XYZ file of C-alpha atoms in Angstrom:
562
model
C 0.000 0.000 0.000
C 1.109 3.541 -0.717
C 2.580 4.762 2.546
C 3.406 8.305 1.341
C -0.238 9.125 0.627
C -1.302 7.751 4.000
C 1.411 9.708 5.786
C 0.331 12.908 4.020
C -3.325 12.284 4.795
C -2.480 11.557 8.427
C -0.809 14.988 8.675
C -3.941 16.657 7.329
C -6.158 14.796 9.782
C -3.857 15.774 12.654
C -4.110 19.406 11.496
C -7.908 19.217 11.669
C -7.927 17.511 15.077
C -6.014 20.528 16.373
C -7.920 23.164 14.361
C -11.356 21.626 14.948
C -13.569 19.257 12.953
C -15.911 21.996 11.568
C -13.056 23.112 9.287
C -13.229 19.762 7.449
C -16.343 20.641 5.431
C -15.357 21.309 1.805
C -11.622 21.295 2.661
C -9.787 21.195 -0.728
C -6.692 19.650 0.853
C -8.776 16.640 1.859
C -10.730 16.400 -1.392
C -7.571 15.854 -3.436
C -6.961 12.512 -1.680
C -10.302 10.951 -2.650
C -9.544 10.155 -6.342
C -6.156 8.707 -5.430
C -7.672 6.503 -2.750
C -10.378 5.298 -5.163
C -7.661 4.287 -7.621
C -5.781 2.366 -4.917
C -9.046 0.657 -3.905
C -8.909 -1.402 -7.107
C -6.078 -3.424 -5.543
C -6.706 -2.777 -1.852
C -10.434 -2.612 -0.958
C -9.690 -1.084 2.437
C -8.627 2.080 0.599
C -12.185 2.338 -0.731
C -13.463 2.254 2.841
C -11.059 5.045 3.718
C -12.111 7.037 0.643
C -15.805 6.793 1.567
C -15.048 7.823 5.128
C -13.079 10.824 3.885
C -15.916 11.809 1.545
C -18.377 11.639 4.448
C -16.083 13.935 6.428
C -15.689 16.502 3.630
C -19.348 16.516 2.606
C -20.972 16.153 6.045
C -22.273 18.808 8.397
C -20.757 20.128 11.616
C -22.873 17.831 13.812
C -21.280 14.677 12.392
C -17.844 16.103 11.548
C -16.228 15.228 14.880
C -17.240 11.550 14.690
C -16.245 11.314 11.017
C -12.861 12.886 11.729
C -12.048 10.398 14.471
C -13.191 7.434 12.367
C -11.004 8.504 9.434
C -8.052 9.020 11.777
C -8.504 5.543 13.254
C -8.771 3.962 9.802
C -5.508 5.599 8.708
C -3.768 4.421 11.862
C -5.089 0.881 11.475
C -4.073 0.601 7.807
C -0.586 1.964 8.439
C 0.019 -0.248 11.453
C -1.364 -3.473 9.959
C 0.581 -3.454 6.690
C 2.513 -6.642 6.270
C 0.163 -9.308 7.600
C 1.272 -11.281 10.622
C 0.369 -14.425 8.636
C -1.777 -15.648 11.494
C -4.959 -15.727 9.419
C -6.397 -13.012 11.669
C -7.434 -9.834 9.839
C -8.028 -7.051 12.312
C -10.022 -5.051 9.744
C -12.729 -7.713 9.916
C -13.220 -6.916 13.602
C -12.933 -3.155 13.600
C -14.582 -2.024 10.402
C -17.009 -4.631 9.107
C -20.445 -3.539 10.359
C -18.866 -2.429 13.628
C -18.220 1.318 13.897
C -15.618 2.464 16.364
C -16.984 3.495 19.734
C -14.643 6.395 20.398
C -14.867 9.307 22.777
C -14.781 12.866 21.482
C -13.156 14.540 24.435
C -12.050 18.187 24.706
C -8.282 18.403 24.882
C -8.576 20.421 28.090
C -9.800 17.244 29.803
C -7.010 15.109 28.391
C -3.842 17.171 28.628
C -3.017 16.123 32.224
C -3.286 12.411 31.524
C -1.350 12.850 28.272
C 1.482 14.387 30.287
C 1.401 11.448 32.711
C 1.463 8.862 29.931
C 4.170 10.609 27.912
C 6.464 11.157 30.875
C 6.325 7.628 32.275
C 5.496 9.323 35.587
C 6.896 7.644 38.671
C 4.043 8.994 40.789
C 0.820 7.103 41.234
C -1.846 9.016 39.337
C -5.636 8.699 39.671
C -6.123 10.253 36.222
C -6.380 7.028 34.140
C -9.048 5.704 36.523
C -11.008 8.946 36.224
C -10.794 8.716 32.439
C -12.269 5.231 32.550
C -15.058 6.301 34.901
C -16.058 9.162 32.552
C -15.635 7.127 29.366
C -12.997 9.569 28.090
C -10.408 6.782 27.844
C -11.737 5.868 24.385
C -10.237 8.970 22.773
C -8.067 7.994 19.805
C -5.312 10.420 20.805
C -4.596 8.294 23.870
C -4.269 4.914 22.122
C -0.554 5.124 21.169
C 0.234 6.497 24.628
C -1.405 3.491 26.272
C 0.898 1.193 24.289
C 3.894 3.202 25.425
C 2.719 3.115 29.050
C 2.298 -0.660 29.297
C 5.843 -1.195 28.043
C 7.179 1.228 30.685
C 7.694 -1.131 33.616
C 8.628 1.764 35.933
C 5.304 3.538 35.547
C 2.812 2.886 38.383
C -0.102 3.542 36.014
C 1.084 0.774 33.692
C -0.715 -2.034 35.535
C -4.013 -0.173 35.530
C -3.849 0.463 31.788
C -2.867 -3.146 31.143
C -5.581 -4.656 33.354
C -8.460 -2.185 32.974
C -8.262 0.333 30.152
C -6.963 -1.727 27.210
C -9.295 -4.692 27.823
C -12.207 -2.244 27.914
C -11.149 -0.770 24.567
C -11.112 -4.275 23.145
C -11.008 -4.635 19.328
C -10.709 -0.873 18.771
C -7.131 -0.834 20.078
C -6.058 -4.150 18.509
C -4.463 -2.609 15.372
C -1.906 -0.773 17.476
C -1.281 -3.714 19.804
C -0.797 -6.182 16.961
C 1.426 -3.727 15.108
C 3.597 -3.294 18.210
C 3.778 -7.071 18.622
C 4.638 -7.623 14.954
C 7.375 -4.990 15.153
C 9.197 -7.431 17.434
C 9.124 -10.178 14.782
C 12.576 -11.750 14.322
C 13.659 -9.927 17.497
C 11.779 -11.933 20.108
C 15.070 -13.082 21.607
C 15.820 -9.446 22.505
C 12.267 -8.597 23.603
C 11.978 -8.488 27.389
C 9.420 -8.417 30.169
C 7.904 -5.133 29.044
C 7.164 -6.548 25.579
C 5.632 -9.660 27.122
C 2.903 -7.423 28.489
C 1.749 -6.703 24.937
C 1.100 -10.403 24.424
C -0.621 -10.527 27.809
C -3.095 -7.808 26.736
C -3.600 -9.455 23.355
C -4.515 -12.671 25.147
C -7.018 -10.811 27.331
C -8.726 -9.161 24.357
C -8.444 -11.851 21.681
C -8.675 -15.014 23.766
C -7.983 -18.132 21.721
C -7.277 -16.057 18.588
C -4.052 -14.850 20.241
C -2.575 -18.375 20.224
C -1.196 -18.182 16.633
C 0.590 -14.952 17.548
C 2.043 -16.599 20.651
C 3.252 -19.561 18.601
C 5.569 -17.238 16.668
C 7.579 -16.663 19.846
C 8.488 -20.356 20.198
C 11.093 -20.068 17.466
C 13.411 -18.150 19.776
C 11.940 -15.867 22.371
C 13.334 -14.175 25.431
C 12.320 -16.191 28.563
C 9.767 -13.510 29.568
C 8.178 -13.591 26.108
C 8.336 -17.364 25.975
C 6.603 -17.758 29.349
C 3.793 -15.415 28.299
C 3.480 -17.295 24.997
C 3.201 -20.687 26.712
C 0.413 -19.425 28.980
C -1.391 -18.037 25.919
C -1.104 -21.361 24.063
C -3.118 -22.901 26.897
C -6.208 -21.330 25.321
C -6.042 -23.719 22.356
C -6.128 -27.515 22.831
C -4.126 -28.097 19.645
C -0.975 -26.987 21.489
C -1.218 -29.570 24.310
C 1.716 -31.665 23.090
C 3.811 -28.527 22.582
C 3.184 -27.466 26.178
C 3.931 -30.933 27.542
C 7.273 -30.867 25.754
C 8.165 -27.578 27.475
C 7.508 -29.090 30.937
C 10.930 -30.734 30.539
C 12.760 -27.439 29.940
C 15.828 -26.887 32.095
C 14.552 -23.479 33.266
C 12.034 -23.607 36.104
C 10.069 -20.528 35.010
C 9.524 -22.009 31.544
C 8.411 -25.352 32.982
C 6.021 -23.451 35.250
C 4.577 -21.424 32.362
C 3.990 -24.617 30.359
C 2.172 -26.152 33.325
C 0.127 -22.961 33.691
C -0.904 -23.261 30.038
C -1.892 -26.885 30.594
C -3.865 -25.899 33.716
C -5.778 -23.251 31.740
C -6.448 -25.852 29.071
C -7.734 -28.325 31.680
C -5.317 -31.004 30.495
C -5.513 -34.240 32.513
C -1.861 -34.956 31.763
C -0.997 -31.422 32.896
C -2.803 -31.989 36.220
C -0.835 -35.195 36.760
C 2.450 -33.353 36.177
C 1.365 -30.522 38.473
C 0.540 -32.885 41.342
C 3.964 -34.498 40.982
C 5.584 -31.070 41.049
C 3.868 -30.265 44.354
C 5.817 -33.084 46.047
C 9.124 -31.319 45.339
C 10.787 -29.098 47.921
C 10.586 -26.000 45.721
C 7.332 -25.027 44.017
C 8.089 -21.361 43.289
C 7.757 -21.766 39.524
C 4.363 -23.518 39.921
C 2.476 -20.589 41.470
C 0.765 -19.478 38.242
C -0.153 -23.047 37.316
C -1.591 -23.732 40.774
C -3.704 -20.567 40.586
C -4.962 -21.487 37.113
C -5.889 -25.105 37.857
C -9.532 -25.850 38.563
C -8.987 -29.503 39.433
C -10.296 -30.284 42.987
C -7.386 -32.687 43.511
C -4.896 -29.838 43.074
C -6.767 -27.606 45.552
C -6.933 -30.419 48.118
C -3.215 -31.160 47.858
C -2.235 -27.478 48.118
C -4.280 -27.122 51.329
C -2.953 -30.358 52.781
C 0.654 -29.318 52.207
C 0.036 -25.772 53.499
C -1.390 -27.106 56.790
C 1.533 -29.477 57.239
C 4.116 -26.782 56.506
C 2.389 -24.316 58.835
C 2.736 -26.727 61.756
C 6.439 -27.364 61.073
C 7.231 -23.650 60.941
C 5.681 -23.101 64.367
C 7.852 -25.848 65.867
C 10.822 -26.112 63.494
C 13.025 -29.209 63.868
C 16.072 -27.581 62.221
C 16.963 -24.190 60.782
C 17.540 -25.723 57.324
C 14.097 -27.331 57.320
C 12.527 -24.057 58.428
C 14.063 -22.190 55.506
C 12.836 -24.727 52.940
C 9.370 -25.009 54.472
C 8.983 -21.239 54.712
C 9.935 -20.795 51.054
C 7.424 -23.424 49.951
C 4.620 -22.096 52.162
C 5.380 -18.573 50.894
C 4.395 -19.815 47.417
C 1.325 -21.799 48.499
C -0.342 -19.078 50.597
C -0.935 -16.610 47.693
C -2.360 -19.537 45.693
C -4.855 -20.297 48.468
C -5.637 -16.592 48.951
C -6.490 -16.185 45.248
C -8.934 -19.092 45.181
C -12.657 -18.897 45.925
C -13.304 -22.316 47.475
C -14.805 -22.183 50.986
C -12.033 -24.291 52.506
C -9.393 -21.902 51.122
C -11.079 -18.907 52.762
C -11.326 -20.819 56.039
C -7.605 -21.607 55.933
C -6.698 -17.933 55.428
C -8.902 -16.835 58.342
C -7.379 -19.520 60.555
C -3.897 -18.349 59.537
C -4.539 -14.680 60.323
C -6.162 -15.496 63.685
C -3.239 -17.639 64.873
C -1.464 -15.296 67.312
C 1.415 -17.669 67.962
C 2.017 -17.944 64.243
C 2.192 -14.143 63.959
C 4.467 -13.700 66.961
C 7.303 -15.873 65.650
C 7.989 -13.558 62.690
C 6.148 -15.593 60.061
C 4.153 -12.531 58.922
C 7.365 -11.018 57.575
C 9.028 -14.268 56.450
C 5.979 -15.336 54.439
C 5.332 -11.825 53.062
C 1.801 -11.993 54.427
C 1.474 -8.202 54.268
C 1.380 -8.478 50.471
C -1.285 -11.177 50.731
C -3.376 -9.052 53.097
C -3.139 -6.110 50.695
C -4.520 -8.238 47.857
C -7.275 -9.756 49.980
C -8.561 -6.439 51.315
C -8.882 -5.064 47.766
C -10.320 -8.253 46.272
C -13.510 -8.111 44.209
C -14.678 -11.108 46.241
C -16.907 -9.688 48.997
C -16.398 -12.755 51.197
C -12.633 -12.211 51.249
C -12.967 -8.533 52.094
C -15.424 -9.221 54.926
C -13.021 -11.826 56.273
C -10.276 -9.157 56.323
C -12.562 -6.789 58.250
C -12.958 -9.509 60.892
C -9.337 -10.594 61.248
C -7.785 -7.107 61.105
C -9.684 -5.589 64.043
C -6.498 -4.569 65.862
C -4.128 -1.545 65.678
C -1.280 -3.454 63.974
C -3.569 -4.272 61.042
C -5.717 -1.147 61.133
C -4.921 -0.072 57.600
C -5.927 -3.428 56.083
C -9.255 -3.276 57.891
C -9.775 0.270 56.602
C -8.943 -0.733 53.037
C -11.267 -3.744 53.195
C -14.148 -1.636 54.537
C -13.943 0.969 51.773
C -16.218 -0.157 48.968
C -18.193 -2.453 51.278
C -19.728 0.168 53.528
C -20.737 3.817 53.551
C -18.277 6.493 54.698
C -20.092 6.726 58.042
C -19.960 2.942 58.584
C -16.255 2.828 57.665
C -15.552 5.420 60.344
C -17.588 3.582 62.988
C -15.817 0.297 62.268
C -12.261 1.605 61.960
C -11.631 4.735 64.036
C -11.027 2.844 67.294
C -7.840 1.324 65.884
C -6.156 4.672 65.231
C -2.982 4.766 67.329
C -2.627 7.911 69.377
C 1.142 8.368 69.030
C 2.040 11.016 66.470
C 4.372 8.794 64.442
C 1.394 6.669 63.454
C -1.269 9.367 63.226
C 0.004 10.968 60.026
C 0.695 7.531 58.495
C -2.891 6.498 59.164
C -4.246 9.792 57.861
C -2.488 9.324 54.537
C -3.698 5.739 54.443
C -7.289 6.991 54.557
C -6.571 8.805 51.303
C -4.859 5.735 49.896
C -7.821 3.543 50.849
C -10.078 5.836 48.817
C -7.550 5.920 45.910
C -6.892 9.639 46.343
C -3.532 11.325 45.865
C -2.905 13.259 49.087
C -0.997 15.946 47.175
C -4.072 16.795 45.103
C -6.499 19.201 46.840
C -9.978 17.699 47.012
C -13.107 19.874 46.657
C -15.729 19.061 49.262
C -17.967 17.509 46.611
C -15.249 14.896 45.908
C -14.250 14.138 49.498
C -15.336 10.595 50.241
C -14.416 10.069 53.894
C -16.521 10.775 56.961
C -15.764 14.281 58.257
C -15.231 12.950 61.795
C -11.820 11.594 60.808
C -10.245 15.051 61.016
C -10.779 15.343 64.781
C -8.281 12.522 65.375
C -5.438 14.292 63.592
C -5.788 17.993 64.381
C -3.198 18.276 67.149
C -0.135 16.571 65.701
C 3.089 18.064 64.391
C 2.110 16.915 60.891
C -1.346 17.832 59.693
C -3.689 15.901 57.381
C -5.399 19.013 56.051
C -6.661 16.881 53.192
C -9.159 15.266 55.589
C -10.799 18.503 56.729
C -13.884 20.032 55.103
C -14.328 23.708 54.267
C -16.889 24.175 57.029
C -15.073 22.076 59.608
C -14.083 25.224 61.532
C -13.338 23.619 64.878
C -10.828 21.173 63.409
C -9.224 23.885 61.299
C -8.868 26.114 64.381
C -7.061 23.331 66.263
C -4.669 22.756 63.372
C -4.009 26.475 62.897
C -3.437 27.127 66.619
C -1.044 24.201 66.862
C 0.828 25.098 63.660
C 1.178 28.755 64.705
C 2.656 27.692 68.047
C 5.093 25.318 66.366
C 6.217 28.047 63.942
C 7.258 30.093 66.971
C 9.263 27.304 68.637
C 10.870 25.782 65.520
C 14.048 27.279 63.979
C 13.285 29.172 60.769
C 15.778 27.019 58.895
C 13.972 23.788 59.805
C 12.335 21.855 56.985
C 9.300 21.484 59.277
C 8.450 25.146 58.713
C 7.130 24.152 55.296
C 4.668 21.769 56.976
C 3.387 24.495 59.279
C 3.017 27.003 56.451
C 1.127 24.397 54.447
C -1.622 24.303 57.104
C -2.226 28.037 56.682
C -2.023 27.803 52.895
C -4.646 25.046 52.887
C -6.834 27.138 55.195
C -6.820 29.834 52.502
C -7.575 27.262 49.828
C -10.490 26.004 51.932
C -11.681 29.579 52.575
C -11.471 29.396 56.350
C -13.089 32.620 57.688
C -10.163 33.351 60.029
C -7.363 32.560 57.590
C -6.243 36.184 57.299
C -6.177 36.571 61.066
C -3.908 33.525 61.340
C -1.693 34.952 58.603
C -0.911 37.827 60.966
C -0.261 35.371 63.820
C 2.137 33.304 61.688
C 4.087 36.402 60.643
C 4.273 37.569 64.262
C 5.571 34.135 65.315
C 8.408 34.289 62.785
C 7.091 32.565 59.644
C 8.855 33.488 56.390
C 6.596 36.215 54.963
C 7.894 35.969 51.371
C 7.315 32.210 51.188
C 3.906 32.498 52.797
C 2.818 35.170 50.312
C 4.075 33.141 47.376
C 2.255 29.988 48.503
C -0.996 31.685 49.522
C -1.397 33.791 46.395
C -0.794 30.696 44.276
C -3.855 28.914 45.689
C -6.197 31.791 46.559
C -7.476 34.795 44.633
C -6.324 37.422 47.094
C -4.276 40.611 46.908
C -1.117 41.011 48.974
C -2.284 44.334 50.375
C -5.478 42.700 51.628
C -3.419 40.176 53.545
C -1.240 42.821 55.124
C -4.306 44.673 56.392
C -5.002 41.537 58.455
C -8.749 42.036 58.524
C -10.869 39.338 60.113
C -12.805 38.366 56.989
C -11.713 36.227 54.067
C -11.621 38.280 50.859
């Protein structure tokens, strides 16, 4: 296909996306492409589809121009990225364009620019923006598609997992042209492709299901271990690859043997179950975790539980240090498997484990990495698991897990009633718990929250108002009593803390947030802070950045907020 004409047309479409779709009507620079595309359609029918879409854009009215512009842009992208068939027999155009119009968002750029910056930068900070896009439906905007692909191959980006697990599967067939093109670009280079590229195959498997197996088979010719493992799991979706997977269970590398067994478990292979049960008798089962989670055979579940109970008893009364190390390592693999399952007996085992005080006291919580397991259980979509975590975490040492499990199950008022008693009163834990309230509600504590978006019960603030670090994010605009406590305490600390101390920034922040929240006595406290030795220049800079207020009004120190 003629790439130059597509590249030129893509530039024109980009120009219109920036200028606005109403400018497309009668555009002579677009019209000139239609005859050329019609000519190319004689050999490539998809060019005829593109030509008709372009004609609709040029001849349509302003009401339909935006949708037509996005559809033409997506067609150009799909054609350019799917040239050179993957020879899998899968034609993505059949899914996207044949009687199935793209369901794309038409989102103002002003609502996208922040998330675009996050995706382009590979931000190291956790960002709630992708989740908000998904909630509003704005994630389907075509301008974000290439950035999603970039994000999932950036293993250092905290938003990568969310895009991989939530956003791309929701986009489904609409984003497949870009995903397949990115996968095909690795052809003949699979040996160099690493863990980040394996995620592309993982998403393809999620969206395409069994149709992804032929793509995965291409990796077998010589893939990097990460790519090969992902490919073997994907092949488990198609029974025709059973013998191939069985052959890989003899590989010298444990992770590859484990991936082959995982594929067989997904397939429901009887021979795979037999091999998995034999593997459970070995001292190390680390590589089997994925296969054990994927298996639905009752015999596998029964044996995992039986071994976990036996190992748990030996760790509590270890015969030798060497045995303890081996047993701990094996149990550390089996516990996440049990925690991920939904069988009643598995849930009962986890509750028994968390209630065993002697088991917790001997350091097993740390050795078995049970904190990671608790984190997953208290955010599980399984209501039974989350309610179990509410029951077993009713103590100060596990207060955060109980809080996290309650959020989403109960109202803000009920969460407070259930959880506030476990707040430790020492200051070192107060601020930690305050930030965890934000984390439990998936809110970035550095982002100011308008009252309409604050999700926690307003009574939380009273627990944190007198510390040396202040969770101003938990206070409401009209929560005057709590704000007064924080401001009085911060003003006193400003006076007793050296001006060079980094803590001064914390104290100033309380006053700055009071201005942001329009506290009626904010200007009065400004005068108190200055009198107590706060840096006036820094205060002015920070206050005027968040509040529409004139410097001279501040210096008058009147009692009313302007």
